[in-house]
CSV table of C-alpha atoms and ligand atoms in Angstrom, one decimal:
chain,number,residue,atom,x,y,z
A,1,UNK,CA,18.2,-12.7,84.9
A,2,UNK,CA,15.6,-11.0,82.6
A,3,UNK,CA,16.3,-9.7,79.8
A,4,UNK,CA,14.9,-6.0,78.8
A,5,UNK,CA,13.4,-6.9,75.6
A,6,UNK,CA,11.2,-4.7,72.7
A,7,UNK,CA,12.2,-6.6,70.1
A,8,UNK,CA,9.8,-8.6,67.5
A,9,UNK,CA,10.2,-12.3,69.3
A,10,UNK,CA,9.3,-14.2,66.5
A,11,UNK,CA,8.9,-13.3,62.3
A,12,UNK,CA,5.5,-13.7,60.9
A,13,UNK,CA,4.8,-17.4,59.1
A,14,UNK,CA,2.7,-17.9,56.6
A,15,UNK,CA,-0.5,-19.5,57.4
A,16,UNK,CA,-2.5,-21.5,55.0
A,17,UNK,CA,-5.6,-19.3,54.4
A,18,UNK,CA,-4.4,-16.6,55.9
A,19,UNK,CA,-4.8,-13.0,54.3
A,20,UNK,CA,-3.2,-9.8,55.6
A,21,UNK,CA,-5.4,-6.8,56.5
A,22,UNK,CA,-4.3,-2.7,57.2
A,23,UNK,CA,-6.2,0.0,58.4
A,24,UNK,CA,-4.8,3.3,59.3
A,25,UNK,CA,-7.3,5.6,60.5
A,26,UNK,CA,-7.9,9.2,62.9
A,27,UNK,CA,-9.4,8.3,65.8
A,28,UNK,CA,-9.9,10.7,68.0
A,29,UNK,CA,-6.8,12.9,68.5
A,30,UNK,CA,-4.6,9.3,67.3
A,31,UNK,CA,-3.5,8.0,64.3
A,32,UNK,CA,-4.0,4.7,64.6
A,33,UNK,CA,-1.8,1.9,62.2
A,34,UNK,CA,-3.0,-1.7,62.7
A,35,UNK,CA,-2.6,-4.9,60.7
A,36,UNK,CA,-3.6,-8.1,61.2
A,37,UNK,CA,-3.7,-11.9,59.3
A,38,UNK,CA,-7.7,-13.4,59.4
A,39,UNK,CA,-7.6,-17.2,58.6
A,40,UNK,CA,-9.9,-18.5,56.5
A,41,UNK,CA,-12.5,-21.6,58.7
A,42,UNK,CA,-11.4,-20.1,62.1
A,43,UNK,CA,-14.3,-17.7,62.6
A,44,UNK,CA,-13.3,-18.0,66.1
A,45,UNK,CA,-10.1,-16.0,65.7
A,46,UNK,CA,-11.4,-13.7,63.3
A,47,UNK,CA,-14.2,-12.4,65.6
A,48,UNK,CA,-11.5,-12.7,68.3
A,49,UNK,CA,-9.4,-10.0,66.3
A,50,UNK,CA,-12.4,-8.3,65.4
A,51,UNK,CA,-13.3,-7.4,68.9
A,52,UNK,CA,-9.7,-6.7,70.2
A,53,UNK,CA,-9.0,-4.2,67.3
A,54,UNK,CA,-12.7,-2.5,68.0
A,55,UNK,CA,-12.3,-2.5,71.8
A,56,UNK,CA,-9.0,-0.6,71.0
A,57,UNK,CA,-10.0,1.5,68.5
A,58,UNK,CA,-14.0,2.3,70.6
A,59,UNK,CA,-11.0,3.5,73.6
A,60,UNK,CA,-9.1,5.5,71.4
A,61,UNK,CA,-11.9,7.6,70.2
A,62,UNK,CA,-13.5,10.9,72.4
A,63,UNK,CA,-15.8,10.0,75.0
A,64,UNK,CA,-19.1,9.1,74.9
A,65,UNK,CA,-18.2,8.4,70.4
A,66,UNK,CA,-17.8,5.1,68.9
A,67,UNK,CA,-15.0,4.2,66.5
A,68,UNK,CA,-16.4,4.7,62.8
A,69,UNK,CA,-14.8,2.9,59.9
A,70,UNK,CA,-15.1,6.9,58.3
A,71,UNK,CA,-12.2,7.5,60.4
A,72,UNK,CA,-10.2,5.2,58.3
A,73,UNK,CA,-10.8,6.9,54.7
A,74,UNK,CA,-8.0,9.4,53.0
A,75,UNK,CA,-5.8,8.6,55.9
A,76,UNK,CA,-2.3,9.3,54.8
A,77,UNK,CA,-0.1,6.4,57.0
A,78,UNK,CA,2.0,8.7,59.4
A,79,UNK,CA,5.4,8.5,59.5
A,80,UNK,CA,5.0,7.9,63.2
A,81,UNK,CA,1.9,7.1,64.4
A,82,UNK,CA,0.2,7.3,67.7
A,83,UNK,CA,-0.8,3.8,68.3
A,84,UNK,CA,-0.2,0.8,66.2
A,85,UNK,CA,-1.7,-2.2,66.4
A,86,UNK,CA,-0.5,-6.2,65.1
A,87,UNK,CA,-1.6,-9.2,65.3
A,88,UNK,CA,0.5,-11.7,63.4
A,89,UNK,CA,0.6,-15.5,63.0
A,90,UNK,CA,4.1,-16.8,64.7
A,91,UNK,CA,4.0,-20.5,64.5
A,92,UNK,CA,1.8,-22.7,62.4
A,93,UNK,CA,1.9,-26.3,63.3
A,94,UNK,CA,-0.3,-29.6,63.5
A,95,UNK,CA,-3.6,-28.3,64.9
A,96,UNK,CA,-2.2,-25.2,66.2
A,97,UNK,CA,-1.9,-21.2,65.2
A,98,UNK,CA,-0.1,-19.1,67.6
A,99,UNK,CA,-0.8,-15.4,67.4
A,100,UNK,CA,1.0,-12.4,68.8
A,101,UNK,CA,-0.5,-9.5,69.2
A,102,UNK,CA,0.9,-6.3,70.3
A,103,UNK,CA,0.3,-2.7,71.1
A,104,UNK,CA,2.7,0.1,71.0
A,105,UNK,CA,1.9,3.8,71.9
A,106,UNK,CA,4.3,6.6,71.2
A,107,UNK,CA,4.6,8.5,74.7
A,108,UNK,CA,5.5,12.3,75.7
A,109,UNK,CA,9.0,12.4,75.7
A,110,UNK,CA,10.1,9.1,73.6
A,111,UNK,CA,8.3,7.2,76.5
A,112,UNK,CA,6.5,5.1,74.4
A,113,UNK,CA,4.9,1.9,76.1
A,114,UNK,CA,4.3,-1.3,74.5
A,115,UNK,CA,1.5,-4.2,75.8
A,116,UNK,CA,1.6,-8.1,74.3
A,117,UNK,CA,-0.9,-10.9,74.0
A,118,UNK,CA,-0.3,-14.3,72.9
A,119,UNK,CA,-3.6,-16.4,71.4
A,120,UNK,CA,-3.4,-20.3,70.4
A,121,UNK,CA,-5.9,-21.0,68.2
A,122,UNK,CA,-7.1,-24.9,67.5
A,123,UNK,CA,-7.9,-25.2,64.0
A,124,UNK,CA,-10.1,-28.3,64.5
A,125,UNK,CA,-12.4,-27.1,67.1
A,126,UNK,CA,-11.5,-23.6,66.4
A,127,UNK,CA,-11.8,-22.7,69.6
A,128,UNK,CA,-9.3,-19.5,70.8
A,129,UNK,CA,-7.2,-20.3,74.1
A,130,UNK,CA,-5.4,-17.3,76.2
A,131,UNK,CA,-1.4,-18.0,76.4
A,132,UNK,CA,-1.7,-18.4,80.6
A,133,UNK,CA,-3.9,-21.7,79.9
A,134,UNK,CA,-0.6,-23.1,78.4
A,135,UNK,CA,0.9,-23.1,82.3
A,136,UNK,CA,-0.1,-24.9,85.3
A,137,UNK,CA,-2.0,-22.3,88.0
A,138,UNK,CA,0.8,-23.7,90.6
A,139,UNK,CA,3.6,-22.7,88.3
A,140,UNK,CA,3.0,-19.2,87.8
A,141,UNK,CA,3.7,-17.8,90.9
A,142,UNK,CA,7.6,-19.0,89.8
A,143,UNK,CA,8.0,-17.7,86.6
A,144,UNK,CA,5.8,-14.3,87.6
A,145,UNK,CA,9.4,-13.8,90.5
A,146,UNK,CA,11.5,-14.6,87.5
A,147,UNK,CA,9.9,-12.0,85.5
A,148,UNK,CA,10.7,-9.8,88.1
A,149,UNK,CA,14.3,-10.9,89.2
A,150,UNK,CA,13.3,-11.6,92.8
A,151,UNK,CA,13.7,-15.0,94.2
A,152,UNK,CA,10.4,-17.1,94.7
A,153,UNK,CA,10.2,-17.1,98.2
A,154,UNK,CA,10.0,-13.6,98.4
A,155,UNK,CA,7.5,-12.9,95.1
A,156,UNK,CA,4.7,-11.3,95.3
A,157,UNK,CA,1.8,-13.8,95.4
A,158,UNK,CA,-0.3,-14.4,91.8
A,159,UNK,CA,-2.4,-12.0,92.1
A,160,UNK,CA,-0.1,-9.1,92.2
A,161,UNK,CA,2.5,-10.1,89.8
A,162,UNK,CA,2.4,-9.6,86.3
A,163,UNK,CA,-0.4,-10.9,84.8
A,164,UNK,CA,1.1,-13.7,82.1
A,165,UNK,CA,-1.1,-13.3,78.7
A,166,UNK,CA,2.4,-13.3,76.4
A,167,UNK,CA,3.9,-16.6,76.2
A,168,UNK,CA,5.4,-17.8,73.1
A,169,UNK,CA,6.3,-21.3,73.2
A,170,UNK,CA,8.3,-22.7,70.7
A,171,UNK,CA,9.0,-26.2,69.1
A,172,UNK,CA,11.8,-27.5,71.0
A,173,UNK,CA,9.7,-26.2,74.2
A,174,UNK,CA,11.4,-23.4,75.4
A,175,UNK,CA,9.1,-20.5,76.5
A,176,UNK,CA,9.1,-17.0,76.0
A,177,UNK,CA,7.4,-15.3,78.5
A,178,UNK,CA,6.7,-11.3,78.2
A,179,UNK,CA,5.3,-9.4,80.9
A,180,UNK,CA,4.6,-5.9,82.2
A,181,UNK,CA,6.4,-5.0,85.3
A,182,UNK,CA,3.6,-3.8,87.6
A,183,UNK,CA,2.9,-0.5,88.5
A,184,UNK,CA,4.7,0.6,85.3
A,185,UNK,CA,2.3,0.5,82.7
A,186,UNK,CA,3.6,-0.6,79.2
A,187,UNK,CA,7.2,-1.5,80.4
A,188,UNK,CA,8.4,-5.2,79.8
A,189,UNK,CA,10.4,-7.5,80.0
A,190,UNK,CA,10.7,-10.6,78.2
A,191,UNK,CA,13.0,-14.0,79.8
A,192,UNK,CA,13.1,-17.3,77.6
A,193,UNK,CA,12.7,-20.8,79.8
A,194,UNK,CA,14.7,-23.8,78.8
A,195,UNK,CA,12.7,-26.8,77.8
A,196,UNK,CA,13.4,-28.8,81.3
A,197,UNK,CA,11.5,-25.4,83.5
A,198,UNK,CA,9.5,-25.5,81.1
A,199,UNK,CA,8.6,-29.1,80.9
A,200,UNK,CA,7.7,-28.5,84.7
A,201,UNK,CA,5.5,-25.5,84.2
A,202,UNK,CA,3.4,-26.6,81.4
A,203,UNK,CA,-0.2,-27.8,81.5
A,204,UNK,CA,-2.0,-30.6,80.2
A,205,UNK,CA,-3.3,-28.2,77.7
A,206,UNK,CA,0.3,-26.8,77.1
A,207,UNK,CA,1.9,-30.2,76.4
A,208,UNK,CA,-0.7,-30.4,74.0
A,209,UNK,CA,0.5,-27.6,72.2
A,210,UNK,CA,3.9,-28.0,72.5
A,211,UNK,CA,3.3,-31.8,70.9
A,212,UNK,CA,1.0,-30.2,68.3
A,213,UNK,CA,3.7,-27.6,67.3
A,214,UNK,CA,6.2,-30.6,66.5
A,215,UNK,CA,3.8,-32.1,63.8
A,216,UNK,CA,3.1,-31.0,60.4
A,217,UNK,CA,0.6,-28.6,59.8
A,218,UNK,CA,-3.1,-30.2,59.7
A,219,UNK,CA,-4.5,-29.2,56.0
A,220,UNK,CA,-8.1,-27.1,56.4
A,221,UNK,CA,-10.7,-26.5,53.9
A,222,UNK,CA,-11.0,-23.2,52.4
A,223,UNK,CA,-13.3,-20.2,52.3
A,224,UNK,CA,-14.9,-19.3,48.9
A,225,UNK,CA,-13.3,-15.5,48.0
A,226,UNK,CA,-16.7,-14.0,47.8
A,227,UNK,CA,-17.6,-15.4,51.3
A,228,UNK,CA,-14.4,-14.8,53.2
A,229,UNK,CA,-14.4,-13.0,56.5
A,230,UNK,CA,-14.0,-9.0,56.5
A,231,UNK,CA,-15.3,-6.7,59.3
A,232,UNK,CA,-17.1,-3.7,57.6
A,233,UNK,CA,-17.7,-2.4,61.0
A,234,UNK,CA,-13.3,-2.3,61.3
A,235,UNK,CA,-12.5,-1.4,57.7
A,236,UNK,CA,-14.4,0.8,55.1
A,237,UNK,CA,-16.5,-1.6,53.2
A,238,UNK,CA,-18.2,-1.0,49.8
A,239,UNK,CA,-20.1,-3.2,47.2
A,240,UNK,CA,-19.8,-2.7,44.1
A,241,UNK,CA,-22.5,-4.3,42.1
A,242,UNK,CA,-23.0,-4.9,38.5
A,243,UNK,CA,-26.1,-5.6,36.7
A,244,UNK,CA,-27.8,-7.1,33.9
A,245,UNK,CA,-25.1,-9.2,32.2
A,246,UNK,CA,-23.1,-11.7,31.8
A,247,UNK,CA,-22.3,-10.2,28.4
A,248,UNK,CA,-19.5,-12.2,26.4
A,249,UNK,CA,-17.3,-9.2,25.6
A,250,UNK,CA,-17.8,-6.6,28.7
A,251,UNK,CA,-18.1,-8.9,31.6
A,252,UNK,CA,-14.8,-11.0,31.0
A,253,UNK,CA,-13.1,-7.3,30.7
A,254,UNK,CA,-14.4,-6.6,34.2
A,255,UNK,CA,-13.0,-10.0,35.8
A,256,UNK,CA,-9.8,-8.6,34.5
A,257,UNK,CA,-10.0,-5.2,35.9
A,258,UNK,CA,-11.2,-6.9,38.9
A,259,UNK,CA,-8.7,-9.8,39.6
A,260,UNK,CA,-5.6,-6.8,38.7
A,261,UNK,CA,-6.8,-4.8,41.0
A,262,UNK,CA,-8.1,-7.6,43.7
A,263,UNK,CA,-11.5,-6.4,44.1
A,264,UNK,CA,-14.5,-8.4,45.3
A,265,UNK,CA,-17.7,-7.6,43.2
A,266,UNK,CA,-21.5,-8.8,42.9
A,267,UNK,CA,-22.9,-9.6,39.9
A,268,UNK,CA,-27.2,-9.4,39.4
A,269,UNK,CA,-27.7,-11.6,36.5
A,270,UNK,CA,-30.5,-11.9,34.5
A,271,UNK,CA,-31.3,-15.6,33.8
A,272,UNK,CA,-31.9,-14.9,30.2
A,273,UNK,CA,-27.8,-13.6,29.9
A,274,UNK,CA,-26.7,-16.5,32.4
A,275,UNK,CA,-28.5,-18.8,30.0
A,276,UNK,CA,-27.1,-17.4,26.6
A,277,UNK,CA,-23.4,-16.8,28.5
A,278,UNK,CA,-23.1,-20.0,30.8
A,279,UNK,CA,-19.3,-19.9,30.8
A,280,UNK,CA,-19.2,-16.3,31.5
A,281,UNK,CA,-21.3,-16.9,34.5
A,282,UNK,CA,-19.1,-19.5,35.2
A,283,UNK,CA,-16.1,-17.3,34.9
A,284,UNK,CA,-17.7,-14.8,37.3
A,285,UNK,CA,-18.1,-17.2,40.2
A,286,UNK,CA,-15.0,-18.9,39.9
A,287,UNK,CA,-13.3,-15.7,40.1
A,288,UNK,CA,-14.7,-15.2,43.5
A,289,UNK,CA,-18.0,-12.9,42.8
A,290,UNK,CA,-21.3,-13.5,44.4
A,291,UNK,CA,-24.2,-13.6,42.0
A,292,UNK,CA,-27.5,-12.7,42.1
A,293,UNK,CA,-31.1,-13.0,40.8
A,294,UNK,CA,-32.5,-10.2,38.7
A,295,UNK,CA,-35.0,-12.3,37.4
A,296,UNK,CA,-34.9,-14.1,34.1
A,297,UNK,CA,-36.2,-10.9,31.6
A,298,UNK,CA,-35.8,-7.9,33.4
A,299,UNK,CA,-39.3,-7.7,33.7
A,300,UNK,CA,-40.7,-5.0,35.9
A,301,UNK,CA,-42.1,-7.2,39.1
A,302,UNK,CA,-44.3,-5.0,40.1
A,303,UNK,CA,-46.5,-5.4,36.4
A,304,UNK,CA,-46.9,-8.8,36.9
A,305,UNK,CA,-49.2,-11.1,39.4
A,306,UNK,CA,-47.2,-13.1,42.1
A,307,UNK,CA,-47.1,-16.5,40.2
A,308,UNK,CA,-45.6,-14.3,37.5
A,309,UNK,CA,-42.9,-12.8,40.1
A,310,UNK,CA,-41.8,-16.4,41.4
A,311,UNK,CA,-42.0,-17.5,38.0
A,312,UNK,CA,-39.2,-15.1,36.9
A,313,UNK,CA,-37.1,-16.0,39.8
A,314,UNK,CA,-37.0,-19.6,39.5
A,315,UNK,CA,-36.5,-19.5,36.1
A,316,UNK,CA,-33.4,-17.6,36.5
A,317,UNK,CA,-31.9,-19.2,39.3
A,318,UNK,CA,-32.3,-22.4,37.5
A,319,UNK,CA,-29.9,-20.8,34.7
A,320,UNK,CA,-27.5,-19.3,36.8
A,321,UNK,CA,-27.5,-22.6,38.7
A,322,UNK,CA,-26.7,-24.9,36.0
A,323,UNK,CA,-24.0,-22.2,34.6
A,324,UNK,CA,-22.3,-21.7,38.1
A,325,UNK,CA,-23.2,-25.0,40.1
A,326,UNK,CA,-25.3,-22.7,42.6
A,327,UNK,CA,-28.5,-21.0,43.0
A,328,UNK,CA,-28.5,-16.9,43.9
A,329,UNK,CA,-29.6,-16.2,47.6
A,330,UNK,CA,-30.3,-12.4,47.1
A,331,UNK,CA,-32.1,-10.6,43.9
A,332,UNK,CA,-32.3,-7.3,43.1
A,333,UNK,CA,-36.0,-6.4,41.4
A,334,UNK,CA,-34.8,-4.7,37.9
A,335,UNK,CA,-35.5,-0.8,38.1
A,336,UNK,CA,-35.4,-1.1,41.9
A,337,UNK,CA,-38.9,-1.9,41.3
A,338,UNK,CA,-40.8,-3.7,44.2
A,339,UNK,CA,-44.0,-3.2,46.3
A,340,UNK,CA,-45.0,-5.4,48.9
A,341,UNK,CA,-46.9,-8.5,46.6
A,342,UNK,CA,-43.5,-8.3,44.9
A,343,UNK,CA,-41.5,-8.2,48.4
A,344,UNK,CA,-44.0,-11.4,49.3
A,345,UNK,CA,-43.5,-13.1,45.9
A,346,UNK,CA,-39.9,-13.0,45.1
A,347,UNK,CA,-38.5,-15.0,48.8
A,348,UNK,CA,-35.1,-13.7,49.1
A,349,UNK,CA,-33.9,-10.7,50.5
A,350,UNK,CA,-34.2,-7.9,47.9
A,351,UNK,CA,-30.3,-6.3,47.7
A,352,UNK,CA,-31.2,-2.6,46.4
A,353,UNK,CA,-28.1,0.1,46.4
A,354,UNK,CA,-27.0,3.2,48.3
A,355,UNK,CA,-25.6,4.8,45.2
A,356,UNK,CA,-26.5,4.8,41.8
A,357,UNK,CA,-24.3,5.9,39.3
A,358,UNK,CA,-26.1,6.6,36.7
A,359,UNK,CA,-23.6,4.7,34.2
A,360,UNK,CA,-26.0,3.6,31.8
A,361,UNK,CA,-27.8,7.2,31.4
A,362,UNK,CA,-24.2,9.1,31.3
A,363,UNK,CA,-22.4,6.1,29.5
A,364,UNK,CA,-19.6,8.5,30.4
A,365,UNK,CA,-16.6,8.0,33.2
A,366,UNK,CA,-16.1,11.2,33.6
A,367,UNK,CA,-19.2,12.0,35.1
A,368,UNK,CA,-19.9,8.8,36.8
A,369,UNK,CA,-17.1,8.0,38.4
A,370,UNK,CA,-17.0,11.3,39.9
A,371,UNK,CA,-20.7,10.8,41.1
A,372,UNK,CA,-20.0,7.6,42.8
A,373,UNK,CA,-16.7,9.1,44.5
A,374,UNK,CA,-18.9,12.4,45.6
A,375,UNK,CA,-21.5,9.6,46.9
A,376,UNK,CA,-19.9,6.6,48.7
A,377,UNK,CA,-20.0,6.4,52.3
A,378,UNK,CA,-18.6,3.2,54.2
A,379,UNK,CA,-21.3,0.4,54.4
A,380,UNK,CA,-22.4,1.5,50.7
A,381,UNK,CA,-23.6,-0.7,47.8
A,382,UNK,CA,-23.0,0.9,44.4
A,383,UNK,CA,-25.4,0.1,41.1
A,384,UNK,CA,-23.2,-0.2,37.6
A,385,UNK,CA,-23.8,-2.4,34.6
A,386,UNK,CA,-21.6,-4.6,33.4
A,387,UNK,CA,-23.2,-4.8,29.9
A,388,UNK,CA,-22.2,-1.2,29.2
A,389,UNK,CA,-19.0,-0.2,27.4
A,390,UNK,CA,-18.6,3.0,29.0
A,391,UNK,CA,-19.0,1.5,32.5
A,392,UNK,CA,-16.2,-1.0,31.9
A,393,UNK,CA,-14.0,1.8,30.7
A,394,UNK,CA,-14.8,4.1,34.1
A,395,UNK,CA,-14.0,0.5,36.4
A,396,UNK,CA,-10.1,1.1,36.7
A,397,UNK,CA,-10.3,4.6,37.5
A,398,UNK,CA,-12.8,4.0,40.0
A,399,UNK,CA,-11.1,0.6,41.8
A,400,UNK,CA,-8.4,2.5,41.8
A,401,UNK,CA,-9.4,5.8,43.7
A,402,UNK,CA,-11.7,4.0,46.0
A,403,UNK,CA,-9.0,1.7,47.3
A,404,UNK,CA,-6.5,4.7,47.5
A,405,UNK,CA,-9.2,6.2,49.7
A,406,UNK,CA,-8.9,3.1,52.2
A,407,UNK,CA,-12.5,1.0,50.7
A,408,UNK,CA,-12.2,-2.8,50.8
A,409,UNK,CA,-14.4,-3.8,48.0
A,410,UNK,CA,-16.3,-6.5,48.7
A,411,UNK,CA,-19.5,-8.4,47.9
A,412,UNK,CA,-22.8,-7.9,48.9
A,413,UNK,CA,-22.5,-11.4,51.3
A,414,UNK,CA,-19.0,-9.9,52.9
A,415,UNK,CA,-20.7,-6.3,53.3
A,416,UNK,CA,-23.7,-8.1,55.3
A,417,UNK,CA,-21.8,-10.6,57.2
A,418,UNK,CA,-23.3,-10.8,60.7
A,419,UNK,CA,-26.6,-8.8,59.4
A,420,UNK,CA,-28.9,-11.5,58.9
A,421,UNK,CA,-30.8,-11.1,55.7
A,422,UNK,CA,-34.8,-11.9,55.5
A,423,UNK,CA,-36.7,-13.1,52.2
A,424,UNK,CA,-38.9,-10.1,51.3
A,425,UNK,CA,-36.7,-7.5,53.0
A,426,UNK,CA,-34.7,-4.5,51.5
A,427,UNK,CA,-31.4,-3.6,52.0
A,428,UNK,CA,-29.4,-0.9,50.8
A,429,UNK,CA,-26.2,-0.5,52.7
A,430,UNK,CA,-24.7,-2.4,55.8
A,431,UNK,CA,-26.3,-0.9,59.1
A,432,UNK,CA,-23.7,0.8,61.5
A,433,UNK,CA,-22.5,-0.9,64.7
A,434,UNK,CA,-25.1,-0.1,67.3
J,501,NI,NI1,-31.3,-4.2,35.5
């Protein structure tokens, strides 16, 4: 007989380049809690994630509006909320990742309702298979009756039973299956299958898995910190973005603020400071910063002739290249200053900022940090300087309110995943979702 069931099947493993993510946000009418586990080399499943939490959240918000990663700044996490939302590795094995991901919304009345998925992920091909390809077609009609208690002979053909998307198999090849009872929206139930009906049931594709999930766990390569997948059209992104150095005092003060408080950062360079401070450039990119070009003098571009311009950016991304062991792909013109012989000249995408604080003119936290706070929106790049005193001592007070206000801080390459960047072009701040 099924069993009623609304208990977590499975605990959470731990995945090899897998990193945890929250949002809690006001959409609509709902507060919504989700979290989830992205995996570093499996953009696949991230995107996967990435559109199920979006789809979710673009349904939860008023008609004819879009969900906004605003709506998940200076949320407070309700006690309890509306909907919440998980997706969380369950087995990790061989070639395979098993995900489970789940949906509860509180109801009128303590009817809440609660809808399950089930993903196996290859982590060679990376491709993202639905739990229902783990089952021949011909065996479904069986275990859909079982679901419901009624014999075979009597079930309601495939089509009308529950639609199987929640199957957790597991290494000694039993299988969990969890399904909605139709016409009852959000109520489950759950039966486990011994290994011998499920031996019967599975596919070629399923024995594949269940072999897969007896073998160790194959090892994958992993994503550079300042490259690694975040949404900033799901979470509240911003950049913040430091110029001028790397200075041999302030700069390693920074990485420290930074690394505490696990913030992403970019760093412009000069090439004349990357030159003079190679193991502080060093430092910066091997503590999971992006750099950038802001040329080799902190000349003003737009004074010199093109030959001039290029000549200031190769120079400096041949410094910051033998400090770091790469070349910049972005630059930022010093004094924002670029016209369009400058925009030609330079050939990489000019990264420019959404908010500048001022820090070098104030050289005072107290009114910078404010400024930035007043000024941040999600999707912003902030301009600092990492050579000034006064900015360093402003950086713990401002990591620390941003993040209390629900930012991810990220680089410049994380807040522009998916945007592609052109050589000559300007940006400022990531474009919202269209
Ligand atoms: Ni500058």
């Amino acid at each position: 007989m099924p069993e009623p069931l609304s208990v977590e099947l499975d605990p959470p493993v731990e995945v090899p380049g897998g990193y945890p993510m929250k949002l809690a946000a006001q959409v609509g009418g709902s507060h919504v809690q989700a979290s989830w586990t992205y995996m570093d080399g499996l953009p696949g499943l991230n995107t996967h994630l990435d559109s199920w939490l979006l789809g979710l959240l673009d349904a939860a918000a008023p008609a004819g509006s879009r969900y906004r990663p605003a709506m998940a700044l200076n949320n407070v996490p309700a006690v309890s909320p509306d909907m919440t939302v998980s997706a969380v590795p369950v087995q990790a094995s061989g070639t395979i990742i098993v995900v489970r991901e789940k949906v509860t919304r509180a109801g009128t009345n303590g009817m809440g309702s609660v809808t399950s998925g089930t993903v196996y992920v290859d982590t060679v091909s990376g491709a993202v298979h639905g739990g229902a390809e783990l089952l021949r077609p011909e065996a479904m009609p069986t275990i859909q009756s079982r679901i419901l208690g009624v014999p075979a002979e009597i079930a309601a053909p495939s089509p009308q039973g529950p639609p199987l998307t929640d199957l957790v198999l597991d290494p000694s090849g039993q299988l969990t299956v969890t399904a909605e009872l139709p016409g009852a929206p959000g109520r489950r139930v759950s039966m486990r299958m011994n290994a011998s009906d499920t031996g019967t049931a599975l596919s070629d594709y399923g024995r594949q898995v269940l072999g897969q999930l007896n073998a160790a766990p194959a090892p994958r390569p992993a994503t550079a910190p300042a490259l690694r997948h975040v949404n900033c059209d799901l979470v509240p992104c911003a950049a913040l973005t430091y110029d001028d150095g790397p200075d041999a005092r302030t700069t390693p003060q920074l990485l420290a603020i930074l690394a505490e408080k696990n913030a992403r950062a970019t760093f412009f360079m000069t090439g004349s400071n990357a030159a003079a401070n190679p193991s502080i450039a060093k430092q910066v990119a091997d503590a999971g910063h992006a750099i950038g070009n802001h040329t080799f003098s902190h000349a003003n571009l737009t004074k010199l002739p093109p030959p001039a311009v290029k000549k200031e950016i190769e120079r400096a991304d041949a410094a910051i290249l033998a400090a770091t062991g790469s070349a910049p792909t972005m630059m930022r013109p010093p004094y924002g200053a670029a016209d369009a012989p400058v925009q030609a000249a330079v050939g990489k995408p000019l990264m420019l900022w959404a908010v500048d604080s001022l820090d070098w003119q104030s050289k005072n936290p107290a009114v910078f940090v404010p400024k930035v706070l007043k000024e941040i929106t999600p999707g912003a790049t902030v301009l600092m300087h990492d050579v000034q005193a006064s900015t360093i001592a402003g950086q713990l007070e401002l990591i620390t309110a941003l993040q209390g206000q629900g930012y991810q801080l990220v680089s410049v390459p994380q807040l522009f995943e998916g945007v592609p960047l052109v050589p000559g072009h300007v940006y400022r701040s990531r474009p919202a979702r269209q």
